[in-house]
Coordinates of C-alpha atoms and ligand atoms in Angstrom, one line a residue:
M1 CA 0.1 0.0 -0.1
S2 CA 2.8 2.5 0.7
L3 CA 5.0 3.4 -2.0
A4 CA 8.4 2.1 -2.2
H5 CA 11.2 4.6 -1.3
P6 CA 14.4 3.6 -2.7
S7 CA 17.0 6.2 -1.8
L8 CA 18.6 8.1 -4.6
T9 CA 22.1 7.5 -3.2
R10 CA 23.4 4.2 -2.5
P11 CA 26.2 4.5 -0.1
G12 CA 26.9 0.7 -0.1
L13 CA 27.3 0.9 -4.0
T14 CA 30.9 -0.7 -4.6
R15 CA 32.9 -0.5 -7.7
R16 CA 31.8 -4.2 -8.5
H17 CA 28.3 -3.3 -8.6
L18 CA 28.8 -0.4 -10.9
L19 CA 30.7 -2.8 -13.2
Q20 CA 27.8 -5.2 -13.2
G21 CA 25.5 -2.3 -14.0
G22 CA 27.5 -1.4 -16.9
L23 CA 27.6 -5.0 -18.3
A24 CA 23.8 -4.8 -17.7
L25 CA 23.7 -1.6 -19.6
S26 CA 25.7 -3.2 -22.6
A27 CA 23.0 -5.7 -23.1
F28 CA 20.8 -3.1 -24.4
G29 CA 23.4 -2.2 -27.0
L30 CA 25.3 0.4 -25.2
A31 CA 29.0 -0.3 -25.6
L32 CA 30.8 0.4 -22.3
S33 CA 33.4 2.6 -24.0
R34 CA 30.3 5.0 -24.7
L35 CA 29.4 5.3 -21.1
P36 CA 30.4 8.9 -19.8
A37 CA 33.4 9.6 -17.9
A38 CA 31.5 10.0 -14.7
F39 CA 30.6 6.4 -14.7
A40 CA 34.3 5.3 -14.4
Q41 CA 34.8 7.8 -11.5
D42 CA 32.7 5.5 -9.1
A43 CA 29.8 8.1 -9.6
E44 CA 26.5 6.3 -8.4
A45 CA 23.8 6.6 -11.1
R46 CA 20.7 5.2 -10.2
L47 CA 19.3 3.2 -13.1
L48 CA 15.6 4.0 -13.9
T49 CA 14.2 1.7 -16.8
A50 CA 11.2 2.8 -18.8
G51 CA 9.8 -0.2 -20.2
P52 CA 6.6 -2.3 -21.0
G53 CA 5.1 -4.3 -18.0
E54 CA 1.8 -5.0 -16.2
A55 CA 0.1 -3.5 -13.4
R56 CA -2.7 -4.7 -11.0
L57 CA -4.9 -1.4 -11.2
L58 CA -8.2 -3.4 -10.6
E59 CA -9.9 -5.3 -7.8
A60 CA -8.7 -8.9 -7.2
G61 CA -9.9 -11.2 -9.8
Q62 CA -9.8 -8.7 -12.4
P63 CA -7.0 -9.0 -15.3
A64 CA -3.6 -7.1 -14.9
T65 CA -3.4 -4.2 -17.2
R66 CA -0.5 -4.0 -19.8
T67 CA 1.2 -0.9 -19.2
W68 CA 4.5 1.4 -19.5
L69 CA 6.4 1.7 -16.3
Y70 CA 9.6 2.7 -14.6
D71 CA 11.4 0.1 -13.0
G72 CA 8.2 -2.1 -13.6
V73 CA 6.0 -0.5 -10.9
S74 CA 3.1 1.7 -10.9
P75 CA 3.6 4.5 -10.0
G76 CA 7.3 4.6 -10.7
P77 CA 9.7 4.2 -7.9
T78 CA 9.7 7.4 -5.5
L79 CA 13.2 9.1 -5.8
R80 CA 14.5 10.6 -2.9
A81 CA 17.2 13.2 -2.4
R82 CA 18.3 15.9 0.2
Q83 CA 18.0 19.4 -0.5
G84 CA 21.0 20.7 -2.3
E85 CA 22.3 17.2 -3.0
E86 CA 23.0 16.1 -6.7
V87 CA 20.6 13.6 -8.2
F88 CA 22.1 11.1 -10.8
V89 CA 19.7 9.0 -12.8
R90 CA 20.4 6.9 -15.7
L91 CA 17.4 6.5 -17.7
V92 CA 17.2 3.4 -19.6
N93 CA 14.9 3.3 -22.5
N94 CA 13.1 -0.1 -23.2
L95 CA 10.1 1.4 -24.6
P96 CA 9.2 0.9 -28.5
Q97 CA 9.5 4.7 -28.9
P98 CA 11.9 7.5 -27.9
T99 CA 11.5 9.2 -24.4
T100 CA 12.7 11.6 -21.9
I101 CA 12.3 12.6 -18.4
H102 CA 11.1 16.0 -17.4
W103 CA 11.7 16.8 -13.7
H104 CA 8.3 18.6 -13.0
G105 CA 8.8 21.8 -10.6
I106 CA 12.6 21.4 -10.1
R107 CA 14.3 24.7 -10.7
I108 CA 16.8 22.5 -12.6
D109 CA 20.0 23.2 -14.9
N110 CA 18.3 23.6 -18.3
A111 CA 20.3 20.8 -20.1
M112 CA 18.7 18.5 -17.8
D113 CA 15.0 19.6 -18.3
G114 CA 14.3 16.8 -20.5
V115 CA 12.4 18.6 -23.4
P116 CA 13.1 16.9 -26.8
H117 CA 14.1 19.4 -29.5
L118 CA 14.6 22.1 -26.9
T119 CA 17.2 20.8 -24.3
Q120 CA 18.1 17.6 -25.5
H121 CA 17.7 14.9 -28.1
A122 CA 14.9 12.4 -27.3
V123 CA 16.4 9.0 -26.1
A124 CA 15.9 6.2 -28.8
P125 CA 14.6 2.7 -27.9
G126 CA 17.7 0.9 -26.5
E127 CA 19.7 4.0 -25.4
S128 CA 20.2 5.6 -22.3
F129 CA 20.6 9.2 -21.0
D130 CA 22.2 10.6 -17.8
Y131 CA 20.2 13.0 -15.9
R132 CA 22.5 14.9 -13.4
F133 CA 21.4 17.8 -11.5
T134 CA 21.3 19.3 -8.0
V135 CA 17.9 19.9 -6.2
P136 CA 17.6 23.5 -4.7
D137 CA 14.1 23.2 -3.2
A138 CA 12.9 20.8 -0.6
G139 CA 9.3 19.5 -1.3
T140 CA 7.1 17.3 -3.4
F141 CA 8.2 16.9 -7.1
W142 CA 7.7 14.3 -9.9
Y143 CA 8.9 13.1 -13.0
H144 CA 7.5 11.8 -16.4
P145 CA 8.3 11.8 -20.0
H146 CA 8.2 15.0 -22.2
D147 CA 8.0 13.0 -25.6
R148 CA 4.6 12.0 -26.7
S149 CA 3.7 12.5 -23.0
W150 CA -0.2 12.4 -23.8
E151 CA 0.6 8.6 -24.5
Q152 CA 3.5 7.9 -22.2
V153 CA 2.0 9.3 -19.2
A154 CA -1.3 7.8 -20.0
R155 CA 0.4 4.4 -20.1
G156 CA 1.7 4.8 -16.6
L157 CA 5.1 6.5 -16.8
Y158 CA 5.5 8.7 -13.8
G159 CA 6.9 8.7 -10.2
L160 CA 7.6 11.2 -7.5
L161 CA 10.8 12.9 -6.6
I162 CA 10.7 13.7 -3.0
V163 CA 13.3 16.4 -1.8
E164 CA 13.7 16.4 1.8
E165 CA 14.4 19.3 4.2
P166 CA 17.6 19.4 5.8
E167 CA 16.0 18.6 9.1
P168 CA 13.1 16.5 8.5
A169 CA 10.1 16.8 11.1
E170 CA 10.1 14.3 13.9
G171 CA 7.2 12.5 15.0
I172 CA 5.4 12.9 11.4
R173 CA 5.0 10.2 9.0
D174 CA 5.6 10.9 5.5
F175 CA 3.3 9.4 3.1
A176 CA 2.6 10.0 -0.4
I177 CA -0.5 9.5 -2.8
V178 CA 0.0 9.6 -6.7
A179 CA -3.5 9.8 -8.2
D180 CA -4.3 8.9 -11.9
D181 CA -7.2 8.3 -13.9
W182 CA -6.8 5.5 -16.5
R183 CA -9.1 4.9 -19.6
L184 CA -9.4 1.2 -19.7
G185 CA -11.6 -0.9 -21.7
E186 CA -13.9 -3.7 -20.6
D187 CA -10.9 -6.1 -20.9
G188 CA -9.0 -4.1 -18.1
Q189 CA -6.8 -3.0 -21.0
I190 CA -5.7 0.6 -21.8
D191 CA -7.9 1.9 -24.4
E192 CA -5.3 2.3 -27.2
A193 CA -7.8 2.9 -29.9
S194 CA -8.7 6.6 -28.5
F195 CA -5.0 7.8 -28.3
G196 CA -4.8 10.9 -30.6
H197 CA -8.6 11.2 -30.8
M198 CA -9.4 14.6 -31.9
M199 CA -12.6 14.5 -29.5
D200 CA -10.2 14.5 -26.6
W201 CA -7.6 16.8 -27.9
S202 CA -10.1 19.6 -28.8
H203 CA -12.2 18.9 -25.8
A204 CA -11.1 18.5 -22.1
G205 CA -8.2 16.1 -23.0
R206 CA -8.3 12.3 -22.2
I207 CA -10.3 11.8 -19.3
G208 CA -10.1 8.5 -17.5
N209 CA -12.6 5.9 -16.4
T210 CA -10.8 4.3 -13.6
L211 CA -9.1 6.3 -10.7
T212 CA -6.1 4.9 -8.9
L213 CA -4.3 6.3 -5.8
N214 CA -0.8 4.6 -5.9
G215 CA -1.9 2.1 -8.7
Q216 CA -4.8 0.8 -6.6
D217 CA -8.3 0.7 -7.3
L218 CA -9.2 1.2 -3.3
L219 CA -6.1 2.4 -1.4
E220 CA -6.2 1.5 2.4
I221 CA -4.0 3.5 4.5
L222 CA -3.5 2.1 8.2
V223 CA -3.1 5.1 10.6
R224 CA -3.2 5.1 14.5
H225 CA -4.9 7.4 16.8
N226 CA -2.9 10.5 17.6
A227 CA -0.6 9.9 14.8
Y228 CA 0.6 12.7 12.5
M229 CA 1.0 12.4 8.8
R230 CA 2.7 14.6 6.0
L231 CA 0.6 13.7 3.0
R232 CA 2.0 14.3 -0.2
L233 CA -0.5 14.4 -3.2
C234 CA 0.2 14.4 -6.8
N235 CA -2.2 14.6 -9.8
T236 CA -0.5 12.7 -12.7
C237 CA -3.8 12.4 -14.9
N238 CA -3.7 13.5 -18.5
A239 CA -6.2 16.0 -18.1
R240 CA -8.6 15.5 -15.1
V241 CA -8.8 18.0 -12.6
L242 CA -9.2 16.2 -9.6
E243 CA -11.4 17.2 -6.9
L244 CA -10.4 15.3 -3.7
R245 CA -12.2 15.3 -0.4
I246 CA -10.4 13.6 2.5
E247 CA -13.3 13.2 5.1
H248 CA -11.5 14.1 8.1
P249 CA -11.6 17.4 10.0
G250 CA -8.6 19.5 10.7
I251 CA -6.4 19.0 7.7
Q252 CA -3.9 21.7 7.0
L253 CA -2.4 22.7 3.7
V254 CA 1.3 23.1 4.1
A255 CA 2.8 23.3 0.7
L256 CA 1.7 23.7 -2.9
D257 CA 3.8 22.8 -6.2
G258 CA 6.7 21.6 -3.6
Q259 CA 6.8 25.2 -2.0
P260 CA 5.7 26.0 1.5
V261 CA 2.5 28.1 2.1
E262 CA 1.3 29.6 5.3
P263 CA -0.5 26.7 7.0
R264 CA -4.2 26.8 6.5
E265 CA -7.1 24.4 7.2
L266 CA -9.0 22.9 4.4
T267 CA -12.6 23.4 4.1
D268 CA -14.4 20.2 4.7
G269 CA -11.1 18.4 3.5
Y270 CA -11.6 19.5 0.0
I271 CA -8.8 20.1 -2.5
R272 CA -8.8 20.7 -6.2
L273 CA -5.7 19.8 -7.9
A274 CA -5.0 20.1 -11.8
P275 CA -2.7 17.7 -13.6
G276 CA 0.8 18.2 -12.5
E277 CA 0.0 20.1 -9.5
R278 CA 0.7 18.8 -5.7
A279 CA -0.2 19.7 -2.5
D280 CA 1.3 18.7 1.0
L281 CA -1.1 18.3 3.7
L282 CA -0.7 17.8 7.7
I283 CA -3.3 15.5 9.1
H284 CA -3.6 14.8 12.8
F285 CA -5.5 11.5 13.3
Y286 CA -7.3 12.3 16.5
R287 CA -10.5 10.4 16.0
E288 CA -11.0 7.3 18.1
P289 CA -9.3 4.0 17.4
G290 CA -11.3 1.9 14.7
S291 CA -12.3 5.0 12.9
T292 CA -12.2 5.3 9.0
A293 CA -11.9 8.4 6.8
A294 CA -12.6 8.1 3.2
I295 CA -10.7 9.7 0.4
T296 CA -13.0 10.6 -2.4
E297 CA -13.4 12.2 -5.6
V298 CA -16.1 14.4 -6.7
S299 CA -15.4 16.0 -10.1
G300 CA -17.7 13.7 -11.8
G301 CA -20.6 15.1 -9.4
Q302 CA -20.6 11.6 -7.8
R303 CA -18.7 10.5 -4.8
L304 CA -16.4 8.1 -5.6
E305 CA -14.3 6.4 -3.0
A306 CA -10.8 6.1 -4.1
G307 CA -9.0 5.3 -0.8
R308 CA -9.5 5.5 2.9
F309 CA -7.6 5.9 6.2
V310 CA -8.4 3.0 8.6
Y311 CA -7.5 3.6 12.0
H312 CA -6.0 0.6 13.9
P313 CA -8.7 -0.8 16.4
A314 CA -6.7 -0.3 19.4
D315 CA -3.0 1.4 19.0
R316 CA -2.4 4.9 19.8
V317 CA 0.6 7.0 19.4
I318 CA 2.1 8.9 22.2
H319 CA 4.1 12.1 21.6
H320 CA 6.6 13.3 23.9
S321 CA 6.2 16.8 22.3
E322 CA 3.7 18.1 20.1
P323 CA 5.1 17.4 16.3
N324 CA 5.3 20.5 14.3
L325 CA 5.7 20.6 10.5
R326 CA 6.8 24.1 9.8
L327 CA 8.4 23.9 6.5
P328 CA 11.5 26.4 5.9
A329 CA 11.3 28.6 2.9
N330 CA 13.2 27.4 -0.2
P331 CA 15.8 29.6 -1.8
L332 CA 13.5 31.0 -4.4
P333 CA 13.9 34.5 -5.8
T334 CA 11.1 36.2 -4.4
N335 CA 12.1 39.9 -4.9
L336 CA 9.7 40.8 -7.5
D337 CA 10.4 44.2 -9.1
L338 CA 7.2 44.8 -10.7
G339 CA 8.1 48.4 -11.7
N340 CA 10.7 47.2 -14.1
A341 CA 9.1 43.9 -15.1
L342 CA 9.1 42.6 -18.8
S343 CA 5.4 42.5 -19.2
V344 CA 4.2 39.6 -21.5
E345 CA 0.7 38.7 -22.7
L346 CA -0.1 35.1 -23.4
L347 CA -3.6 34.5 -25.2
M348 CA -5.0 30.9 -25.2
E349 CA -7.6 30.2 -27.8
G350 CA -9.0 27.3 -29.7
G351 CA -10.9 24.2 -28.7
A352 CA -14.3 22.9 -29.2
M353 CA -16.8 25.8 -29.0
G354 CA -14.1 28.3 -29.2
N355 CA -13.8 31.1 -31.8
L356 CA -10.2 30.1 -33.2
A357 CA -10.7 30.7 -37.1
Q358 CA -7.0 30.4 -38.0
A359 CA -3.5 30.3 -36.7
M360 CA 0.0 30.1 -37.5
H361 CA 1.6 26.9 -37.6
E362 CA 5.1 26.2 -38.9
G363 CA 5.3 29.5 -40.3
E364 CA 2.0 29.5 -42.1
M365 CA -1.3 30.7 -41.4
K366 CA -3.8 27.8 -41.5
D367 CA -7.6 27.6 -41.3
I368 CA -9.1 25.8 -38.4
R369 CA -10.0 23.0 -40.8
S370 CA -6.4 22.3 -41.9
L371 CA -5.1 22.9 -38.2
V372 CA -7.3 20.1 -36.8
G373 CA -6.3 18.0 -40.0
A374 CA -2.8 18.3 -38.5
G375 CA -4.0 17.5 -35.1
L376 CA -4.1 21.1 -33.9
A377 CA -6.9 22.6 -31.8
W378 CA -5.0 25.2 -29.5
S379 CA -3.0 28.4 -29.9
I380 CA -1.0 30.7 -27.8
N381 CA -0.9 34.4 -29.4
G382 CA -2.3 33.0 -32.6
V383 CA 0.3 30.3 -32.9
A384 CA -0.2 26.7 -32.8
G385 CA 2.6 24.6 -31.5
M386 CA 6.1 25.4 -31.1
T387 CA 7.8 28.2 -33.0
E388 CA 11.1 29.2 -34.2
A389 CA 11.6 32.1 -32.0
P390 CA 10.6 32.1 -28.3
L391 CA 7.6 33.8 -27.0
F392 CA 10.0 36.1 -25.0
T393 CA 13.4 36.5 -23.9
A394 CA 14.2 38.0 -20.6
A395 CA 17.5 39.2 -19.4
L396 CA 18.9 37.1 -16.4
G397 CA 17.5 38.4 -13.0
R398 CA 14.6 40.6 -14.7
T399 CA 11.2 40.2 -13.3
V400 CA 8.6 38.8 -15.7
T401 CA 4.8 39.3 -15.6
V402 CA 2.5 37.1 -17.6
D403 CA -0.9 38.0 -18.2
L404 CA -2.6 34.7 -19.0
V405 CA -5.9 34.9 -20.8
N406 CA -8.0 32.0 -21.4
D407 CA -10.2 32.8 -24.2
T408 CA -11.5 29.1 -24.5
Q409 CA -14.5 27.1 -23.1
W410 CA -12.1 24.7 -21.3
P411 CA -9.9 25.0 -18.1
H412 CA -6.1 24.8 -18.8
A413 CA -3.2 24.1 -16.4
M414 CA -0.4 26.1 -17.5
H415 CA 2.9 25.0 -16.4
F416 CA 6.3 27.0 -16.6
H417 CA 9.6 25.3 -16.7
G418 CA 12.6 26.1 -14.6
H419 CA 10.8 28.5 -12.4
H420 CA 8.2 29.2 -9.6
F421 CA 5.9 32.1 -10.2
R422 CA 3.4 33.8 -7.8
V423 CA -0.1 34.5 -9.0
L424 CA -0.8 38.1 -8.7
E425 CA -4.2 38.6 -9.8
R426 CA -7.2 36.5 -11.0
D427 CA -9.8 38.3 -13.2
G428 CA -8.2 41.7 -12.3
K429 CA -8.5 41.0 -8.5
P430 CA -5.7 40.4 -6.0
A431 CA -5.3 36.6 -5.8
E432 CA -6.0 35.0 -2.5
S433 CA -3.1 32.8 -2.4
E434 CA 0.7 33.9 -1.9
A435 CA 1.9 30.4 -2.9
W436 CA 4.7 30.0 -5.4
K437 CA 3.5 27.8 -8.1
D438 CA 4.8 25.9 -11.1
T439 CA 1.4 25.2 -12.5
V440 CA -1.6 27.4 -12.7
L441 CA -5.2 26.4 -13.4
L442 CA -7.4 28.9 -15.2
D443 CA -11.0 28.0 -15.6
R444 CA -12.6 28.9 -18.8
Q445 CA -12.7 32.5 -19.9
E446 CA -10.6 33.3 -16.7
R447 CA -7.4 35.6 -16.7
A448 CA -4.6 35.4 -14.3
K449 CA -1.5 37.6 -13.9
I450 CA 1.8 36.0 -12.5
A451 CA 5.1 37.2 -11.9
F452 CA 8.4 35.4 -11.5
V453 CA 12.3 36.3 -11.4
A454 CA 13.8 34.9 -14.7
D455 CA 16.9 33.7 -12.6
N456 CA 17.6 30.4 -14.4
P457 CA 19.4 30.6 -17.9
G458 CA 18.1 28.5 -20.7
K459 CA 15.2 27.7 -23.3
W460 CA 12.2 26.7 -21.1
M461 CA 8.8 25.4 -22.1
I462 CA 5.4 27.0 -21.3
H463 CA 2.5 24.6 -21.9
C464 CA -1.0 23.5 -20.9
H465 CA -0.5 20.2 -18.6
M466 CA -3.6 18.8 -20.1
L467 CA -1.4 16.8 -22.2
E468 CA -3.8 16.5 -25.2
H469 CA -4.0 20.1 -25.2
Q470 CA -0.2 20.6 -25.1
A471 CA 0.0 18.1 -28.1
A472 CA -2.6 19.8 -30.0
G473 CA -0.8 23.3 -30.0
M474 CA -1.0 24.8 -26.5
T475 CA 2.6 25.1 -26.1
S476 CA 5.5 27.6 -26.4
W477 CA 8.9 28.6 -24.9
F478 CA 10.8 31.4 -23.6
V479 CA 14.6 32.3 -23.1
V480 CA 16.4 33.6 -20.1
E481 CA 19.7 34.7 -21.3
A482 CA 22.7 33.8 -19.5
Ligands
CU501 CU1 -5.3 23.0 -21.7

């Protein structure tokens, strides 16, 4: 029931183990002589293998589902690192198509951001790629492919990257829930026929029919009376905006998108998470032994029980001192110089029931009919898909404000790479939350003004995290000068 937590660094790893790792890699067609120099220097790469596998997503007695997985498990292994440490992961691609890994929410070295055609070549089947970067912020992050992510994420490729604070809180259990909605056929297998279907791409995206928490149909988490838990939630759905309710009183929200927030109590245990978003919660299980608390999903207008906390019938926890989850701030650049900001407008158009008549694509103006023919349905500032030139270029250290305008009939979860931003306004009014985010949900016809300090040099994606919208044109990029 609980996620495996293999450590990223393996102190016990010896030279002999590394050699064996190298030999294993050569079986995939990688000549030993082509291994990077770092490998020969006793560096400890953690292998992470993407490949076909099976997952038991459904209740007992139902067939296993053929999926694509990291290291054969769903969700992929939870990677853990200490804040400021180096992460060194060797992605081995055993998939039948190219792939990459994007480390969502990590303010990363641009070369490690995992975006094909922008920061690296996609990793061909049978090849490997070394991701090596430091993690500046403590918090809850995740990893997933950035090549054909609409297919690869839907098939099960994702996992958490948890960055621990220098001094983890004592007396608080750390637990993570990865939520995904799968689209399965009657046979329990992934509905492959609907991949790339314009109906999904031009509407809400690929909405699944089977919700799992940690790859399980009904997740049961055993807790004890008086226990405290830091619960890390992550929405890895392709497109569903999850509306979760934890039916337990007194739940505190302590972080969003990996960044600490001023703790506040959730109303009725309700939290809404767009694809890609994370929330860290603090729960004190103070009900009586034997109690249960359901975790439900209500976005479809129905109360679907996806998991539950089950109190041990007798056990109680005794604390010698009251646990306190006070998360220290991360070293974000928070000094927004709004007076001298680079101001950018980002207009989102298109989709079903939208008014997009034409858009630029690959340098040509195309009408909606030919756009749809090319699998496109959305535009940013009148352009569908990636452009030669970036949307904007910011000098290093410059504050950037972006006015996001959702002129469509659909919600969009806009994700910025390499930076965290603050939402300053929604529909012209000051935003309620002072959180630092990497993804912001805009409801249909909503506007938001965000701001960040462009302090991370490189080429960075901006895209909708409804993965079908991204694939169908809602994607762009910006440059931060070195
Ligand atoms: Cu979207």
